[in-house]
Short mmCIF file of C-alpha atoms in Angstrom, two decimals:
data_model
loop_
_atom_site.label_atom_id
_atom_site.label_comp_id
_atom_site.label_asym_id
_atom_site.label_seq_id
_atom_site.Cartn_x
_atom_site.Cartn_y
_atom_site.Cartn_z
CA UNK A 22 0.06 -0.01 -0.01
CA UNK A 23 1.30 3.52 -0.88
CA UNK A 24 1.50 6.01 1.97
CA UNK A 25 2.55 9.59 2.16
CA UNK A 26 4.02 10.95 5.29
CA UNK A 27 5.46 14.29 6.42
CA UNK A 28 8.14 14.62 9.02
CA UNK A 29 8.52 14.64 11.99
CA UNK A 30 7.83 10.92 12.17
CA UNK A 31 5.80 10.68 15.31
CA UNK A 32 5.05 7.45 17.03
CA UNK A 33 1.40 7.66 15.86
CA UNK A 34 2.63 7.80 12.18
CA UNK A 35 5.08 4.88 12.91
CA UNK A 36 2.18 2.76 14.18
CA UNK A 37 0.39 3.20 10.80
CA UNK A 38 3.33 1.80 8.85
CA UNK A 39 3.57 -1.93 8.10
CA UNK A 40 6.20 -4.07 6.55
CA UNK A 41 5.79 -3.94 2.81
CA UNK A 42 4.28 -0.46 2.59
CA UNK A 43 5.63 1.81 -0.04
CA UNK A 44 6.16 5.16 1.61
CA UNK A 45 6.79 8.67 0.18
CA UNK A 46 8.55 10.91 2.80
CA UNK A 47 8.40 14.72 2.59
CA UNK A 48 10.03 17.11 5.05
CA UNK A 49 13.21 17.34 7.04
CA UNK A 50 15.46 14.30 7.55
CA UNK A 51 19.07 13.90 8.54
CA UNK A 52 22.04 11.92 7.17
CA UNK A 53 24.64 10.16 9.13
CA UNK A 54 26.95 7.19 8.41
CA UNK A 55 29.44 5.20 10.37
CA UNK A 56 31.87 7.94 11.40
CA UNK A 57 29.10 10.36 12.39
CA UNK A 58 27.26 7.74 14.41
CA UNK A 59 30.56 6.84 16.19
CA UNK A 60 31.22 10.54 16.99
CA UNK A 61 27.65 11.15 18.20
CA UNK A 62 27.73 8.15 20.55
CA UNK A 63 31.24 9.14 21.87
CA UNK A 64 30.06 12.70 22.49
CA UNK A 65 26.94 11.44 24.29
CA UNK A 66 29.18 9.30 26.50
CA UNK A 67 31.10 12.54 27.37
CA UNK A 68 27.81 14.23 28.35
CA UNK A 69 27.64 16.37 25.21
CA UNK A 70 24.31 16.96 23.33
CA UNK A 71 23.58 15.64 19.87
CA UNK A 72 24.00 18.13 17.04
CA UNK A 73 20.25 17.99 16.37
CA UNK A 74 17.11 17.00 18.26
CA UNK A 75 16.74 13.28 17.49
CA UNK A 76 13.22 12.95 18.82
CA UNK A 77 10.76 11.88 16.08
CA UNK A 78 13.50 12.14 13.42
CA UNK A 79 14.65 9.98 10.43
CA UNK A 80 18.28 9.28 9.77
CA UNK A 81 19.19 8.36 6.15
CA UNK A 82 22.41 6.26 6.11
CA UNK A 83 23.86 8.28 3.36
CA UNK A 84 27.24 9.75 2.32
CA UNK A 85 26.42 11.62 -0.92
CA UNK A 86 28.85 12.16 -3.75
CA UNK A 87 29.84 15.80 -4.42
CA UNK A 88 27.18 17.77 -6.22
CA UNK A 89 27.66 19.07 -9.70
CA UNK A 90 27.04 22.69 -10.54
CA UNK A 91 23.26 23.44 -10.33
CA UNK A 92 22.53 20.40 -8.17
CA UNK A 93 21.52 20.47 -4.52
CA UNK A 94 23.42 17.21 -3.74
CA UNK A 95 25.23 14.48 -5.64
CA UNK A 96 24.16 10.90 -5.88
CA UNK A 97 22.30 9.95 -2.68
CA UNK A 98 22.00 6.25 -2.44
CA UNK A 99 21.80 4.33 0.81
CA UNK A 100 24.68 2.68 2.57
CA UNK A 101 24.61 -0.69 4.32
CA UNK A 102 22.61 -0.31 7.56
CA UNK A 103 24.30 -3.00 9.57
CA UNK A 104 27.32 -0.79 10.01
CA UNK A 105 25.11 1.46 12.20
CA UNK A 106 23.72 -1.41 14.23
CA UNK A 107 25.91 -0.90 17.27
CA UNK A 108 24.84 2.77 17.55
CA UNK A 109 21.13 2.65 16.50
CA UNK A 110 19.60 1.40 19.79
CA UNK A 111 21.21 4.37 21.72
CA UNK A 112 19.61 6.85 19.31
CA UNK A 113 16.20 5.09 19.33
CA UNK A 114 16.29 5.21 23.13
CA UNK A 115 16.64 8.97 22.76
CA UNK A 116 13.54 9.14 20.52
CA UNK A 117 14.72 8.48 16.93
CA UNK A 118 11.75 6.85 15.10
CA UNK A 119 13.11 6.16 11.61
CA UNK A 120 16.05 4.88 9.65
CA UNK A 121 16.65 4.65 5.92
CA UNK A 122 19.36 2.37 4.51
CA UNK A 123 19.77 -0.92 2.77
CA UNK A 124 20.24 -4.52 3.95
CA UNK A 125 19.44 -6.49 7.04
CA UNK A 126 19.40 -5.34 10.72
CA UNK A 127 20.53 -7.17 13.80
CA UNK A 128 18.23 -8.71 16.38
CA UNK A 129 19.25 -6.11 18.92
CA UNK A 130 18.20 -3.27 16.51
CA UNK A 131 14.85 -4.99 15.79
CA UNK A 132 14.21 -5.43 19.50
CA UNK A 133 15.03 -1.72 20.08
CA UNK A 134 12.62 -0.77 17.25
CA UNK A 135 9.77 -2.72 18.92
CA UNK A 136 10.63 -1.23 22.32
CA UNK A 137 10.90 2.34 21.08
CA UNK A 138 8.25 2.23 18.31
CA UNK A 139 10.62 2.89 15.46
CA UNK A 140 10.67 1.78 11.74
CA UNK A 141 13.32 0.83 9.23
CA UNK A 142 12.91 1.86 5.60
CA UNK A 143 14.95 0.67 2.60
CA UNK A 144 15.83 2.93 -0.25
CA UNK A 145 16.82 1.28 -3.48
CA UNK A 146 20.62 0.72 -3.72
CA UNK A 147 22.08 1.75 -7.08
CA UNK A 148 19.43 4.44 -7.65
CA UNK A 149 21.27 7.28 -5.91
CA UNK A 150 21.09 9.63 -8.87
CA UNK A 151 17.29 9.20 -9.03
CA UNK A 152 16.86 9.48 -5.21
CA UNK A 153 18.86 12.72 -5.23
CA UNK A 154 16.17 14.38 -7.31
CA UNK A 155 13.79 14.15 -4.29
CA UNK A 156 16.24 16.21 -2.15
CA UNK A 157 15.30 19.86 -2.50
CA UNK A 158 17.72 21.31 0.18
CA UNK A 159 20.89 20.07 1.83
CA UNK A 160 23.19 21.64 4.39
CA UNK A 161 25.91 20.37 6.59
CA UNK A 162 25.01 20.90 10.26
CA UNK A 163 27.71 19.00 12.06
CA UNK A 164 31.07 17.24 11.65
CA UNK A 165 32.10 19.04 8.49
CA UNK A 166 35.60 17.52 8.90
CA UNK A 167 34.10 14.12 7.96
CA UNK A 168 33.44 15.22 4.41
CA UNK A 169 30.78 13.14 2.80
CA UNK A 170 30.09 11.54 6.16
CA UNK A 171 29.23 14.92 7.81
CA UNK A 172 25.74 15.22 9.20
CA UNK A 173 23.40 16.92 6.85
CA UNK A 174 19.93 18.30 7.23
CA UNK A 175 17.96 17.48 4.11
CA UNK A 176 14.54 18.67 2.91
CA UNK A 177 12.98 15.92 0.75
CA UNK A 178 9.80 15.73 -1.30
CA UNK A 179 8.26 12.34 -1.91
CA UNK A 180 11.42 10.37 -1.18
CA UNK A 181 10.41 6.76 -2.16
CA UNK A 182 11.22 4.07 0.42
CA UNK A 183 9.80 0.71 1.50
CA UNK A 184 8.94 -0.19 5.12
CA UNK A 185 11.07 -3.22 5.62
CA UNK A 186 10.76 -3.67 9.42
CA UNK A 187 7.80 -2.10 11.19
CA UNK A 188 7.48 -1.26 14.98
CA UNK A 189 5.98 -4.67 15.68
CA UNK A 190 9.16 -6.36 14.31
CA UNK A 191 7.53 -7.63 11.12
CA UNK A 192 10.36 -8.05 8.64
CA UNK A 193 9.71 -7.97 4.96
CA UNK A 194 13.10 -9.47 4.22
CA UNK A 195 12.02 -12.63 6.11
CA UNK A 196 8.42 -12.78 4.94
CA UNK A 197 9.34 -12.20 1.28
CA UNK A 198 11.87 -15.05 1.42
CA UNK A 199 9.28 -17.42 2.89
CA UNK A 200 6.71 -16.36 0.26
CA UNK A 201 9.26 -16.89 -2.54
CA UNK A 202 10.09 -20.34 -1.31
CA UNK A 203 6.46 -21.34 -1.46
#
């Protein structure tokens, strides 16, 4: 089923998303990859605040390529989500409700999603040039020294994703494999 949502991604909106739903996201989301996640959790351990309010937010696991002249951002395809698995539960415990990436998630992340009412979306890997067309604004807001892995605030319009794991722990990667085998 196609669903259109606007950020922030509140827990009420999360509850209406089910594994297998095609979702089009509009509004502000954030980017962060491995290095940014590592730094955020290190700074939290030191008692420092996050560079943005994580509550009801979506993080896109993205390190875009440099933009060409006239473009807001370069190619914006997802990175492998499992690289953020050791950091994701900490951020969900602080109120993060959405993640966009590609690939499977650990049992610990799925349990944290159920506990915190969060959702995992997949974006199509290899379609970064097409996905970048949905990004209307981009600005670095933290960790500029990390280059493409800096944290960015994006404004997106109808960014297409698929709900892979919903807040009940239903996992489309598992159900699709079972259906295929039948």
